Amino acid sequence: MVSADTVIKKSKKTISATSSKIHISGVDNLRPFQQSSLETTMNKALSKLDNVGNVTEFKCYVKTFEEGRGRVKYSIHLYLVIPGSSFTSEQADFDFNTAVSWAIKALEKEVLRAKEKHKYEVGKGKGMNKRGQVKDFMILVFLLILLGLWYQPEITKDILGNLVEFGKTITGYVIN
């Protein structure tokens, strides 16, 4: 088991892997250049994924299978844990670098998909946050007051009272 709790130097900058846990296992059957290639690509992937959230755990399992005619098939399993969610990715290929890059791309795609889904669940960009709800509600109240005062001023007070109660339940704010 290779653990990257040390500082790993790259040509451009230094990446500190002490804030996250990186575990790479199954490298016993790999050649030394494949091990170093795997370690550098995992550190690059971790630096990209660290921008998404605080990575608490990042595991990579490498499995090798002997196929017919002496060919070796590499299976890469990646596990990423971010507070609140976990992601997995599995890819296999006869070329080691291809299997690793496909697994990383699949993991990044899954993380970005979850990030976009979470973004719209929270309501950013759609006007569904508290401020957007209050703004939409106030525009609606203003238009209804204008229409009520214009057409039927006697029932405008009843409608306005109901709208204020409705606004309290929707937005959670007390409107005076």
PDB file of C-alpha atoms in Angstrom:
ATOM      1  CA  MET A   1       0.000   0.000   0.000  1.00  0.00           C
ATOM      2  CA  VAL A   2       1.393   3.356  -1.011  1.00  0.00           C
ATOM      3  CA  SER A   3       0.416   6.284   1.164  1.00  0.00           C
ATOM      4  CA  ALA A   4       1.042   9.837   0.030  1.00  0.00           C
ATOM      5  CA  ASP A   5       1.231  11.669   3.338  1.00  0.00           C
ATOM      6  CA  THR A   6       4.378  13.468   2.227  1.00  0.00           C
ATOM      7  CA  VAL A   7       4.905  16.521   0.085  1.00  0.00           C
ATOM      8  CA  ILE A   8       5.149  15.571  -3.574  1.00  0.00           C
ATOM      9  CA  LYS A   9       7.051  17.949  -5.833  1.00  0.00           C
ATOM     10  CA  LYS A  10       5.953  18.678  -9.366  1.00  0.00           C
ATOM     11  CA  SER A  11       7.617  20.842 -11.947  1.00  0.00           C
ATOM     12  CA  LYS A  12       5.284  23.828 -11.406  1.00  0.00           C
ATOM     13  CA  LYS A  13       4.265  23.761  -7.751  1.00  0.00           C
ATOM     14  CA  THR A  14       4.292  21.659  -4.603  1.00  0.00           C
ATOM     15  CA  ILE A  15       1.203  19.675  -3.674  1.00  0.00           C
ATOM     16  CA  SER A  16       0.705  18.884  -0.026  1.00  0.00           C
ATOM     17  CA  ALA A  17      -1.283  15.716   0.507  1.00  0.00           C
ATOM     18  CA  THR A  18      -1.459  15.993   4.291  1.00  0.00           C
ATOM     19  CA  SER A  19      -4.946  17.555   4.312  1.00  0.00           C
ATOM     20  CA  SER A  20      -6.482  14.554   2.566  1.00  0.00           C
ATOM     21  CA  LYS A  21      -6.042  10.839   2.750  1.00  0.00           C
ATOM     22  CA  ILE A  22      -4.786   9.239  -0.440  1.00  0.00           C
ATOM     23  CA  HIS A  23      -4.569   5.466  -0.544  1.00  0.00           C
ATOM     24  CA  ILE A  24      -3.264   3.619  -3.572  1.00  0.00           C
ATOM     25  CA  SER A  25      -3.299  -0.168  -3.383  1.00  0.00           C
ATOM     26  CA  GLY A  26      -2.704  -3.027  -5.768  1.00  0.00           C
ATOM     27  CA  VAL A  27       0.522  -1.594  -7.173  1.00  0.00           C
ATOM     28  CA  ASP A  28       2.548  -4.736  -6.424  1.00  0.00           C
ATOM     29  CA  ASN A  29       2.010  -6.102  -9.940  1.00  0.00           C
ATOM     30  CA  LEU A  30       2.852  -2.805 -11.644  1.00  0.00           C
ATOM     31  CA  ARG A  31       6.176  -1.731 -13.051  1.00  0.00           C
ATOM     32  CA  PRO A  32       8.013   1.121 -11.276  1.00  0.00           C
ATOM     33  CA  PHE A  33       7.303   3.670 -14.035  1.00  0.00           C
ATOM     34  CA  GLN A  34       3.609   2.751 -13.906  1.00  0.00           C
ATOM     35  CA  GLN A  35       3.594   3.257 -10.135  1.00  0.00           C
ATOM     36  CA  SER A  36       5.137   6.712 -10.427  1.00  0.00           C
ATOM     37  CA  SER A  37       2.803   7.614 -13.298  1.00  0.00           C
ATOM     38  CA  LEU A  38      -0.203   6.511 -11.242  1.00  0.00           C
ATOM     39  CA  GLU A  39       0.957   8.518  -8.235  1.00  0.00           C
ATOM     40  CA  THR A  40       1.447  11.729 -10.230  1.00  0.00           C
ATOM     41  CA  THR A  41      -1.890  11.421 -12.043  1.00  0.00           C
ATOM     42  CA  MET A  42      -3.707  10.735  -8.761  1.00  0.00           C
ATOM     43  CA  ASN A  43      -2.131  13.839  -7.216  1.00  0.00           C
ATOM     44  CA  LYS A  44      -3.159  15.930 -10.230  1.00  0.00           C
ATOM     45  CA  ALA A  45      -6.694  14.562  -9.991  1.00  0.00           C
ATOM     46  CA  LEU A  46      -6.775  15.261  -6.263  1.00  0.00           C
ATOM     47  CA  SER A  47      -5.696  18.855  -6.792  1.00  0.00           C
ATOM     48  CA  LYS A  48      -8.550  19.285  -9.312  1.00  0.00           C
ATOM     49  CA  LEU A  49     -11.104  17.588  -7.076  1.00  0.00           C
ATOM     50  CA  ASP A  50      -9.979  19.521  -4.015  1.00  0.00           C
ATOM     51  CA  ASN A  51     -11.435  22.656  -5.636  1.00  0.00           C
ATOM     52  CA  VAL A  52     -14.903  21.069  -5.540  1.00  0.00           C
ATOM     53  CA  GLY A  53     -14.902  20.360  -1.816  1.00  0.00           C
ATOM     54  CA  ASN A  54     -12.863  19.220   1.127  1.00  0.00           C
ATOM     55  CA  VAL A  55     -11.703  15.750   0.106  1.00  0.00           C
ATOM     56  CA  THR A  56     -11.593  13.552   3.184  1.00  0.00           C
ATOM     57  CA  GLU A  57     -10.639  10.298   1.487  1.00  0.00           C
ATOM     58  CA  PHE A  58      -9.362   9.339  -1.952  1.00  0.00           C
ATOM     59  CA  LYS A  59      -8.710   5.659  -2.691  1.00  0.00           C
ATOM     60  CA  CYS A  60      -7.400   3.972  -5.792  1.00  0.00           C
ATOM     61  CA  TYR A  61      -7.427   0.212  -6.261  1.00  0.00           C
ATOM     62  CA  VAL A  62      -5.545  -1.307  -9.177  1.00  0.00           C
ATOM     63  CA  LYS A  63      -6.404  -4.842 -10.253  1.00  0.00           C
ATOM     64  CA  THR A  64      -4.613  -6.751 -12.995  1.00  0.00           C
ATOM     65  CA  PHE A  65      -6.037  -9.640 -14.967  1.00  0.00           C
ATOM     66  CA  GLU A  66      -4.120 -11.969 -17.262  1.00  0.00           C
ATOM     67  CA  GLU A  67      -5.963 -12.289 -20.544  1.00  0.00           C
ATOM     68  CA  GLY A  68      -5.201 -14.651 -23.389  1.00  0.00           C
ATOM     69  CA  ARG A  69      -1.852 -14.426 -25.236  1.00  0.00           C
ATOM     70  CA  GLY A  70      -0.045 -12.806 -22.304  1.00  0.00           C
ATOM     71  CA  ARG A  71      -2.015  -9.565 -22.351  1.00  0.00           C
ATOM     72  CA  VAL A  72      -2.663  -7.814 -19.056  1.00  0.00           C
ATOM     73  CA  LYS A  73      -5.913  -5.993 -18.426  1.00  0.00           C
ATOM     74  CA  TYR A  74      -5.858  -3.200 -15.837  1.00  0.00           C
ATOM     75  CA  SER A  75      -8.934  -2.400 -13.786  1.00  0.00           C
ATOM     76  CA  ILE A  76      -8.928   0.907 -11.904  1.00  0.00           C
ATOM     77  CA  HIS A  77     -11.396   1.552  -9.061  1.00  0.00           C
ATOM     78  CA  LEU A  78     -11.532   5.065  -7.596  1.00  0.00           C
ATOM     79  CA  TYR A  79     -13.378   6.072  -4.428  1.00  0.00           C
ATOM     80  CA  LEU A  80     -13.760   9.710  -3.385  1.00  0.00           C
ATOM     81  CA  VAL A  81     -15.341  10.900  -0.150  1.00  0.00           C
ATOM     82  CA  ILE A  82     -16.393  14.521   0.284  1.00  0.00           C
ATOM     83  CA  PRO A  83     -18.406  15.570   3.345  1.00  0.00           C
ATOM     84  CA  GLY A  84     -22.002  14.760   2.540  1.00  0.00           C
ATOM     85  CA  SER A  85     -21.375  12.478  -0.447  1.00  0.00           C
ATOM     86  CA  SER A  86     -19.180   9.752  -1.868  1.00  0.00           C
ATOM     87  CA  PHE A  87     -18.354   8.903  -5.477  1.00  0.00           C
ATOM     88  CA  THR A  88     -17.005   5.826  -7.247  1.00  0.00           C
ATOM     89  CA  SER A  89     -15.576   5.151 -10.651  1.00  0.00           C
ATOM     90  CA  GLU A  90     -14.460   1.920 -12.318  1.00  0.00           C
ATOM     91  CA  GLN A  91     -12.721   1.541 -15.671  1.00  0.00           C
ATOM     92  CA  ALA A  92     -10.738  -1.240 -17.317  1.00  0.00           C
ATOM     93  CA  ASP A  93      -8.491  -1.348 -20.361  1.00  0.00           C
ATOM     94  CA  PHE A  94      -5.433  -3.137 -21.716  1.00  0.00           C
ATOM     95  CA  ASP A  95      -3.467   0.122 -21.689  1.00  0.00           C
ATOM     96  CA  PHE A  96      -2.650   1.244 -18.152  1.00  0.00           C
ATOM     97  CA  ASN A  97      -2.645   5.007 -18.798  1.00  0.00           C
ATOM     98  CA  THR A  98      -5.939   4.812 -20.699  1.00  0.00           C
ATOM     99  CA  ALA A  99      -7.631   2.955 -17.845  1.00  0.00           C
ATOM    100  CA  VAL A 100      -6.382   5.501 -15.308  1.00  0.00           C
ATOM    101  CA  SER A 101      -7.399   8.539 -17.361  1.00  0.00           C
ATOM    102  CA  TRP A 102     -10.851   7.101 -18.128  1.00  0.00           C
ATOM    103  CA  ALA A 103     -11.440   6.361 -14.441  1.00  0.00           C
ATOM    104  CA  ILE A 104     -10.406   9.887 -13.449  1.00  0.00           C
ATOM    105  CA  LYS A 105     -12.585  11.453 -16.153  1.00  0.00           C
ATOM    106  CA  ALA A 106     -15.577   9.368 -15.070  1.00  0.00           C
ATOM    107  CA  LEU A 107     -15.054  10.386 -11.442  1.00  0.00           C
ATOM    108  CA  GLU A 108     -14.717  14.076 -12.338  1.00  0.00           C
ATOM    109  CA  LYS A 109     -17.869  13.850 -14.464  1.00  0.00           C
ATOM    110  CA  GLU A 110     -19.808  12.293 -11.594  1.00  0.00           C
ATOM    111  CA  VAL A 111     -18.584  14.934  -9.139  1.00  0.00           C
ATOM    112  CA  LEU A 112     -19.496  17.787 -11.500  1.00  0.00           C
ATOM    113  CA  ARG A 113     -22.933  16.283 -12.121  1.00  0.00           C
ATOM    114  CA  ALA A 114     -23.559  16.101  -8.374  1.00  0.00           C
ATOM    115  CA  LYS A 115     -22.268  19.648  -7.933  1.00  0.00           C
ATOM    116  CA  GLU A 116     -24.680  20.965 -10.592  1.00  0.00           C
ATOM    117  CA  LYS A 117     -27.551  18.994  -9.074  1.00  0.00           C
ATOM    118  CA  HIS A 118     -26.775  20.400  -5.629  1.00  0.00           C
ATOM    119  CA  LYS A 119     -26.512  23.899  -7.073  1.00  0.00           C
ATOM    120  CA  TYR A 120     -30.069  23.746  -8.394  1.00  0.00           C
ATOM    121  CA  GLU A 121     -31.415  22.033  -5.275  1.00  0.00           C
ATOM    122  CA  VAL A 122     -30.104  24.911  -3.193  1.00  0.00           C
ATOM    123  CA  GLY A 123     -31.572  27.300  -5.743  1.00  0.00           C
ATOM    124  CA  LYS A 124     -28.663  29.405  -6.907  1.00  0.00           C
ATOM    125  CA  GLY A 125     -29.225  31.041 -10.234  1.00  0.00           C
ATOM    126  CA  LYS A 126     -32.958  30.358 -10.329  1.00  0.00           C
ATOM    127  CA  GLY A 127     -34.243  33.086  -7.989  1.00  0.00           C
ATOM    128  CA  MET A 128     -35.368  30.496  -5.469  1.00  0.00           C
ATOM    129  CA  ASN A 129     -33.298  31.641  -2.533  1.00  0.00           C
ATOM    130  CA  LYS A 130     -34.860  33.742   0.220  1.00  0.00           C
ATOM    131  CA  ARG A 131     -33.984  37.024  -1.420  1.00  0.00           C
ATOM    132  CA  GLY A 132     -35.463  35.941  -4.767  1.00  0.00           C
ATOM    133  CA  GLN A 133     -38.620  34.646  -3.100  1.00  0.00           C
ATOM    134  CA  VAL A 134     -39.149  37.908  -1.249  1.00  0.00           C
ATOM    135  CA  LYS A 135     -38.523  39.917  -4.413  1.00  0.00           C
ATOM    136  CA  ASP A 136     -40.964  37.832  -6.465  1.00  0.00           C
ATOM    137  CA  PHE A 137     -43.517  37.970  -3.674  1.00  0.00           C
ATOM    138  CA  MET A 138     -43.271  41.748  -3.361  1.00  0.00           C
ATOM    139  CA  ILE A 139     -43.754  42.212  -7.118  1.00  0.00           C
ATOM    140  CA  LEU A 140     -46.815  39.969  -6.992  1.00  0.00           C
ATOM    141  CA  VAL A 141     -48.260  41.875  -4.018  1.00  0.00           C
ATOM    142  CA  PHE A 142     -47.663  45.213  -5.712  1.00  0.00           C
ATOM    143  CA  LEU A 143     -49.422  44.115  -8.893  1.00  0.00           C
ATOM    144  CA  LEU A 144     -52.352  42.642  -6.988  1.00  0.00           C
ATOM    145  CA  ILE A 145     -52.752  45.797  -4.895  1.00  0.00           C
ATOM    146  CA  LEU A 146     -52.795  47.942  -8.027  1.00  0.00           C
ATOM    147  CA  LEU A 147     -55.361  45.701  -9.683  1.00  0.00           C
ATOM    148  CA  GLY A 148     -57.446  45.494  -6.510  1.00  0.00           C
ATOM    149  CA  LEU A 149     -57.460  49.223  -5.917  1.00  0.00           C
ATOM    150  CA  TRP A 150     -58.372  49.820  -9.525  1.00  0.00           C
ATOM    151  CA  TYR A 151     -61.206  47.330  -9.876  1.00  0.00           C
ATOM    152  CA  GLN A 152     -62.563  46.486  -6.418  1.00  0.00           C
ATOM    153  CA  PRO A 153     -61.189  48.608  -3.579  1.00  0.00           C
ATOM    154  CA  GLU A 154     -63.530  47.087  -0.983  1.00  0.00           C
ATOM    155  CA  ILE A 155     -62.014  43.565  -1.126  1.00  0.00           C
ATOM    156  CA  THR A 156     -58.400  44.691  -1.522  1.00  0.00           C
ATOM    157  CA  LYS A 157     -57.839  44.633   2.255  1.00  0.00           C
ATOM    158  CA  ASP A 158     -58.990  41.003   2.518  1.00  0.00           C
ATOM    159  CA  ILE A 159     -56.770  39.931  -0.377  1.00  0.00           C
ATOM    160  CA  LEU A 160     -53.831  41.847   1.060  1.00  0.00           C
ATOM    161  CA  GLY A 161     -54.253  40.160   4.463  1.00  0.00           C
ATOM    162  CA  ASN A 162     -54.304  36.724   2.833  1.00  0.00           C
ATOM    163  CA  LEU A 163     -51.231  37.573   0.762  1.00  0.00           C
ATOM    164  CA  VAL A 164     -49.277  38.663   3.834  1.00  0.00           C
ATOM    165  CA  GLU A 165     -50.104  35.370   5.580  1.00  0.00           C
ATOM    166  CA  PHE A 166     -49.119  33.452   2.448  1.00  0.00           C
ATOM    167  CA  GLY A 167     -45.866  35.410   2.247  1.00  0.00           C
ATOM    168  CA  LYS A 168     -45.008  34.506   5.825  1.00  0.00           C
ATOM    169  CA  THR A 169     -45.389  30.806   5.087  1.00  0.00           C
ATOM    170  CA  ILE A 170     -43.427  30.908   1.825  1.00  0.00           C
ATOM    171  CA  THR A 171     -40.509  33.109   2.772  1.00  0.00           C
ATOM    172  CA  GLY A 172     -40.351  32.693   6.532  1.00  0.00           C
ATOM    173  CA  TYR A 173     -40.025  36.447   6.946  1.00  0.00           C
ATOM    174  CA  VAL A 174     -42.396  38.605   8.968  1.00  0.00           C
ATOM    175  CA  ILE A 175     -43.816  41.328   6.760  1.00  0.00           C
ATOM    176  CA  ASN A 176     -45.050  44.435   8.570  1.00  0.00           C
TER     177      ASN A 176
END
